[in-house]
Short mmCIF file of N, CA and C in Angstrom, two decimals:
data_model
loop_
_atom_site.label_atom_id
_atom_site.label_comp_id
_atom_site.label_asym_id
_atom_site.label_seq_id
_atom_site.Cartn_x
_atom_site.Cartn_y
_atom_site.Cartn_z
N MET N 1 33.96 -83.84 -34.76
CA MET N 1 34.12 -84.59 -33.54
C MET N 1 32.76 -84.74 -32.87
N ILE N 2 32.62 -85.83 -32.15
CA ILE N 2 31.42 -86.06 -31.36
C ILE N 2 31.81 -86.26 -29.91
N GLY N 3 30.87 -86.00 -29.03
CA GLY N 3 31.12 -86.20 -27.61
C GLY N 3 29.96 -86.91 -26.96
N ARG N 4 30.26 -87.50 -25.83
CA ARG N 4 29.24 -88.15 -25.01
C ARG N 4 29.53 -87.83 -23.56
N LEU N 5 28.48 -87.53 -22.84
CA LEU N 5 28.56 -87.42 -21.39
C LEU N 5 27.78 -88.60 -20.83
N MET N 6 28.47 -89.46 -20.12
CA MET N 6 27.84 -90.63 -19.52
C MET N 6 27.78 -90.42 -18.02
N THR N 7 26.61 -90.66 -17.44
CA THR N 7 26.45 -90.57 -16.00
C THR N 7 25.98 -91.93 -15.51
N MET N 8 26.74 -92.47 -14.56
CA MET N 8 26.44 -93.79 -14.02
C MET N 8 26.37 -93.72 -12.51
N THR N 9 25.36 -94.37 -11.94
CA THR N 9 25.20 -94.42 -10.49
C THR N 9 25.43 -95.85 -10.03
N ALA N 10 26.41 -96.01 -9.15
CA ALA N 10 26.74 -97.33 -8.62
C ALA N 10 25.81 -97.69 -7.47
N HIS N 11 25.74 -98.98 -7.18
CA HIS N 11 25.06 -99.42 -5.97
C HIS N 11 25.72 -98.71 -4.79
N PRO N 12 24.97 -98.43 -3.73
CA PRO N 12 25.53 -97.69 -2.59
C PRO N 12 26.87 -98.26 -2.11
N GLY N 13 27.82 -97.35 -1.97
CA GLY N 13 29.14 -97.71 -1.48
C GLY N 13 30.08 -98.31 -2.51
N ARG N 14 29.65 -98.40 -3.77
CA ARG N 14 30.48 -99.05 -4.80
C ARG N 14 30.97 -98.09 -5.86
N GLY N 15 30.83 -96.77 -5.61
CA GLY N 15 31.28 -95.78 -6.59
C GLY N 15 32.77 -95.85 -6.85
N GLY N 16 33.56 -96.11 -5.84
CA GLY N 16 35.01 -96.22 -6.03
C GLY N 16 35.37 -97.40 -6.92
N GLU N 17 34.67 -98.50 -6.73
CA GLU N 17 34.90 -99.68 -7.57
C GLU N 17 34.52 -99.40 -9.02
N LEU N 18 33.37 -98.72 -9.21
CA LEU N 18 32.94 -98.36 -10.56
C LEU N 18 33.96 -97.43 -11.21
N ALA N 19 34.39 -96.40 -10.48
CA ALA N 19 35.38 -95.47 -11.02
C ALA N 19 36.66 -96.20 -11.39
N GLY N 20 37.08 -97.14 -10.55
CA GLY N 20 38.29 -97.91 -10.83
C GLY N 20 38.18 -98.71 -12.11
N LEU N 21 37.03 -99.36 -12.31
CA LEU N 21 36.83 -100.12 -13.56
C LEU N 21 36.87 -99.20 -14.77
N LEU N 22 36.22 -98.04 -14.65
CA LEU N 22 36.18 -97.11 -15.78
C LEU N 22 37.56 -96.52 -16.07
N LEU N 23 38.37 -96.35 -15.04
CA LEU N 23 39.75 -95.91 -15.28
C LEU N 23 40.55 -96.99 -16.01
N ARG N 24 40.24 -98.26 -15.75
CA ARG N 24 40.88 -99.34 -16.51
C ARG N 24 40.42 -99.33 -17.97
N VAL N 25 39.13 -99.02 -18.18
CA VAL N 25 38.64 -98.85 -19.56
C VAL N 25 39.42 -97.73 -20.23
N ALA N 26 39.58 -96.61 -19.53
CA ALA N 26 40.31 -95.46 -20.08
C ALA N 26 41.72 -95.86 -20.47
N GLU N 27 42.38 -96.61 -19.62
CA GLU N 27 43.76 -97.03 -19.91
C GLU N 27 43.79 -97.91 -21.17
N GLY N 28 42.78 -98.76 -21.33
CA GLY N 28 42.70 -99.60 -22.52
C GLY N 28 42.46 -98.81 -23.79
N LEU N 29 41.88 -97.61 -23.66
CA LEU N 29 41.62 -96.76 -24.82
C LEU N 29 42.79 -95.85 -25.17
N ARG N 30 43.80 -95.83 -24.31
CA ARG N 30 44.97 -94.98 -24.58
C ARG N 30 45.56 -95.39 -25.93
N GLY N 31 45.64 -94.45 -26.85
CA GLY N 31 46.18 -94.73 -28.17
C GLY N 31 45.18 -95.34 -29.14
N PHE N 32 43.93 -95.57 -28.69
CA PHE N 32 42.92 -96.14 -29.60
C PHE N 32 42.62 -95.12 -30.68
N PRO N 33 42.63 -95.52 -31.95
CA PRO N 33 42.39 -94.57 -33.03
C PRO N 33 41.05 -93.84 -32.88
N GLY N 34 41.12 -92.52 -32.90
CA GLY N 34 39.90 -91.72 -32.85
C GLY N 34 39.43 -91.33 -31.47
N CYS N 35 40.04 -91.88 -30.41
CA CYS N 35 39.67 -91.49 -29.05
C CYS N 35 40.49 -90.28 -28.65
N GLU N 36 39.84 -89.13 -28.56
CA GLU N 36 40.53 -87.88 -28.21
C GLU N 36 40.53 -87.64 -26.71
N VAL N 37 39.42 -87.96 -26.04
CA VAL N 37 39.28 -87.76 -24.59
C VAL N 37 38.43 -88.88 -24.02
N TYR N 38 38.86 -89.43 -22.89
CA TYR N 38 38.04 -90.35 -22.09
C TYR N 38 38.36 -90.01 -20.65
N LEU N 39 37.55 -89.18 -20.04
CA LEU N 39 37.79 -88.61 -18.72
C LEU N 39 36.80 -89.19 -17.72
N VAL N 40 37.31 -89.72 -16.63
CA VAL N 40 36.48 -90.33 -15.59
C VAL N 40 36.54 -89.45 -14.34
N GLY N 41 35.39 -89.17 -13.74
CA GLY N 41 35.36 -88.40 -12.50
C GLY N 41 34.18 -88.79 -11.64
N ARG N 42 34.38 -88.67 -10.32
CA ARG N 42 33.29 -88.91 -9.38
C ARG N 42 32.66 -87.57 -9.02
N GLU N 43 31.36 -87.59 -8.84
CA GLU N 43 30.63 -86.36 -8.53
C GLU N 43 30.93 -85.94 -7.09
N ALA N 44 31.36 -84.69 -6.93
CA ALA N 44 31.62 -84.16 -5.60
C ALA N 44 30.33 -84.19 -4.78
N GLY N 45 30.39 -84.77 -3.62
CA GLY N 45 29.21 -84.84 -2.76
C GLY N 45 28.31 -86.02 -3.04
N ALA N 46 28.59 -86.78 -4.08
CA ALA N 46 27.80 -87.98 -4.42
C ALA N 46 28.77 -89.03 -4.95
N PRO N 47 29.55 -89.67 -4.06
CA PRO N 47 30.64 -90.53 -4.51
C PRO N 47 30.22 -91.78 -5.28
N ASP N 48 28.94 -92.11 -5.28
CA ASP N 48 28.50 -93.26 -6.06
C ASP N 48 28.08 -92.88 -7.48
N VAL N 49 28.16 -91.58 -7.81
CA VAL N 49 27.84 -91.10 -9.15
C VAL N 49 29.15 -90.83 -9.88
N VAL N 50 29.31 -91.51 -11.02
CA VAL N 50 30.54 -91.40 -11.81
C VAL N 50 30.18 -90.88 -13.19
N HIS N 51 30.95 -89.90 -13.66
CA HIS N 51 30.74 -89.31 -14.98
C HIS N 51 31.91 -89.68 -15.89
N VAL N 52 31.59 -89.94 -17.14
CA VAL N 52 32.62 -90.15 -18.16
C VAL N 52 32.35 -89.15 -19.27
N THR N 53 33.38 -88.38 -19.61
CA THR N 53 33.31 -87.45 -20.73
C THR N 53 34.14 -88.05 -21.85
N GLU N 54 33.50 -88.28 -22.99
CA GLU N 54 34.17 -88.89 -24.14
C GLU N 54 34.18 -87.90 -25.30
N VAL N 55 35.28 -87.84 -26.03
CA VAL N 55 35.35 -87.11 -27.29
C VAL N 55 35.99 -88.05 -28.30
N TRP N 56 35.32 -88.21 -29.43
CA TRP N 56 35.76 -89.11 -30.50
C TRP N 56 35.91 -88.33 -31.80
N ARG N 57 36.79 -88.79 -32.64
CA ARG N 57 36.98 -88.18 -33.96
C ARG N 57 35.67 -88.18 -34.73
N ASP N 58 34.94 -89.30 -34.65
CA ASP N 58 33.66 -89.42 -35.34
C ASP N 58 32.91 -90.61 -34.75
N GLU N 59 31.68 -90.79 -35.18
CA GLU N 59 30.85 -91.88 -34.68
C GLU N 59 31.47 -93.25 -34.98
N GLY N 60 32.12 -93.37 -36.12
CA GLY N 60 32.76 -94.64 -36.48
C GLY N 60 33.82 -95.05 -35.47
N ALA N 61 34.61 -94.09 -35.00
CA ALA N 61 35.65 -94.39 -34.01
C ALA N 61 35.02 -94.84 -32.70
N ALA N 62 33.94 -94.17 -32.30
CA ALA N 62 33.26 -94.55 -31.06
C ALA N 62 32.69 -95.96 -31.17
N GLN N 63 32.09 -96.27 -32.31
CA GLN N 63 31.52 -97.60 -32.50
C GLN N 63 32.61 -98.67 -32.57
N ALA N 64 33.74 -98.33 -33.19
CA ALA N 64 34.85 -99.29 -33.25
C ALA N 64 35.33 -99.64 -31.86
N ALA N 65 35.39 -98.66 -30.97
CA ALA N 65 35.82 -98.93 -29.60
C ALA N 65 34.83 -99.84 -28.88
N LEU N 66 33.55 -99.60 -29.10
CA LEU N 66 32.53 -100.45 -28.47
C LEU N 66 32.57 -101.87 -29.01
N SER N 67 32.96 -102.03 -30.26
CA SER N 67 32.99 -103.35 -30.90
C SER N 67 34.29 -104.10 -30.67
N ALA N 68 35.32 -103.39 -30.21
CA ALA N 68 36.63 -104.03 -30.03
C ALA N 68 36.56 -105.05 -28.90
N PRO N 69 37.22 -106.20 -29.09
CA PRO N 69 37.24 -107.18 -27.99
C PRO N 69 38.02 -106.62 -26.81
N PRO N 70 37.58 -106.92 -25.59
CA PRO N 70 38.32 -106.44 -24.42
C PRO N 70 39.69 -107.12 -24.35
N THR N 71 40.63 -106.43 -23.73
CA THR N 71 41.93 -107.04 -23.52
C THR N 71 41.78 -108.17 -22.51
N ALA N 72 42.76 -109.04 -22.46
CA ALA N 72 42.68 -110.21 -21.59
C ALA N 72 42.42 -109.83 -20.13
N ASP N 73 43.02 -108.75 -19.67
CA ASP N 73 42.86 -108.36 -18.27
C ASP N 73 41.95 -107.14 -18.10
N GLY N 74 41.33 -106.69 -19.19
CA GLY N 74 40.49 -105.50 -19.12
C GLY N 74 39.07 -105.82 -18.68
N PRO N 75 38.38 -104.82 -18.12
CA PRO N 75 36.99 -105.04 -17.72
C PRO N 75 36.09 -105.21 -18.93
N ARG N 76 35.05 -105.98 -18.75
CA ARG N 76 34.05 -106.19 -19.79
C ARG N 76 32.83 -105.33 -19.47
N PRO N 77 32.02 -105.01 -20.48
CA PRO N 77 30.83 -104.19 -20.21
C PRO N 77 29.96 -104.77 -19.08
N ALA N 78 29.85 -106.09 -19.01
CA ALA N 78 29.03 -106.70 -17.96
C ALA N 78 29.59 -106.41 -16.57
N ASP N 79 30.92 -106.26 -16.46
CA ASP N 79 31.53 -105.93 -15.17
C ASP N 79 31.07 -104.56 -14.69
N VAL N 80 31.02 -103.62 -15.63
CA VAL N 80 30.58 -102.26 -15.30
C VAL N 80 29.09 -102.26 -14.98
N LEU N 81 28.29 -102.89 -15.84
CA LEU N 81 26.84 -102.89 -15.65
C LEU N 81 26.43 -103.53 -14.32
N ALA N 82 27.18 -104.52 -13.86
CA ALA N 82 26.86 -105.20 -12.60
C ALA N 82 26.96 -104.25 -11.40
N LEU N 83 27.74 -103.19 -11.53
CA LEU N 83 27.91 -102.25 -10.43
C LEU N 83 26.86 -101.14 -10.41
N LEU N 84 26.06 -101.04 -11.47
CA LEU N 84 25.11 -99.92 -11.59
C LEU N 84 23.79 -100.20 -10.89
N SER N 85 23.27 -99.17 -10.22
CA SER N 85 21.96 -99.29 -9.58
C SER N 85 20.83 -98.89 -10.51
N ALA N 86 21.17 -98.30 -11.65
CA ALA N 86 20.19 -97.86 -12.66
C ALA N 86 20.91 -97.81 -14.00
N PRO N 87 20.15 -97.82 -15.10
CA PRO N 87 20.82 -97.71 -16.41
C PRO N 87 21.61 -96.41 -16.51
N PRO N 88 22.72 -96.44 -17.25
CA PRO N 88 23.50 -95.20 -17.43
C PRO N 88 22.70 -94.18 -18.24
N ARG N 89 22.98 -92.91 -17.98
CA ARG N 89 22.37 -91.83 -18.77
C ARG N 89 23.42 -91.32 -19.75
N ARG N 90 23.00 -91.12 -20.99
CA ARG N 90 23.92 -90.67 -22.04
C ARG N 90 23.38 -89.39 -22.67
N THR N 91 24.26 -88.41 -22.80
CA THR N 91 23.95 -87.18 -23.51
C THR N 91 24.93 -87.06 -24.67
N ASP N 92 24.42 -86.96 -25.89
CA ASP N 92 25.27 -86.82 -27.07
C ASP N 92 25.55 -85.34 -27.32
N LEU N 93 26.78 -85.05 -27.75
CA LEU N 93 27.21 -83.68 -27.99
C LEU N 93 27.81 -83.54 -29.38
N ALA N 94 27.64 -82.38 -29.97
CA ALA N 94 28.39 -81.98 -31.16
C ALA N 94 29.54 -81.13 -30.63
N VAL N 95 30.74 -81.67 -30.62
CA VAL N 95 31.90 -80.99 -30.02
C VAL N 95 32.34 -79.84 -30.93
N LEU N 96 32.48 -78.67 -30.34
CA LEU N 96 32.88 -77.48 -31.08
C LEU N 96 34.37 -77.18 -30.94
N GLY N 97 34.98 -77.64 -29.87
CA GLY N 97 36.41 -77.41 -29.65
C GLY N 97 36.69 -77.20 -28.18
N GLY N 98 37.95 -76.90 -27.88
CA GLY N 98 38.35 -76.64 -26.50
C GLY N 98 39.81 -76.96 -26.30
N VAL N 99 40.30 -76.65 -25.12
CA VAL N 99 41.70 -76.88 -24.77
C VAL N 99 41.97 -78.38 -24.74
N GLY N 100 43.07 -78.78 -25.35
CA GLY N 100 43.47 -80.18 -25.34
C GLY N 100 42.93 -81.01 -26.49
N LEU N 101 42.07 -80.43 -27.30
CA LEU N 101 41.51 -81.15 -28.44
C LEU N 101 42.24 -80.77 -29.71
N PRO N 102 42.29 -81.70 -30.67
CA PRO N 102 42.90 -81.32 -31.95
C PRO N 102 42.06 -80.25 -32.64
N ALA N 103 42.70 -79.45 -33.45
CA ALA N 103 41.99 -78.41 -34.19
C ALA N 103 40.98 -79.05 -35.12
N ALA N 104 39.80 -78.45 -35.20
CA ALA N 104 38.76 -78.95 -36.10
C ALA N 104 39.24 -78.79 -37.53
N GLY N 105 38.97 -79.81 -38.34
CA GLY N 105 39.42 -79.79 -39.72
C GLY N 105 38.39 -79.33 -40.58
#
């Protein structure tokens, strides 16, 4: 399994809008093959900072999700990027396990 920690900072006062869009992304990933976790949260004390924790079966599953066409009513990457005051920060992880994850094979 692989993981990603994404940190995004919205333009001032737009963190709620950013979080809402990312929650719509999460809903679109429900049941997507290989998506184990897609967790959206706002930073306590910094409401314009939004974190996404992703866990994927493998890199191929993560790339397939990025390549999939958006649903008719789903947000597009440009919608998310338009709300950001700076480029997103990404940290790649080698996932070892944890509560709620499938057992490592």
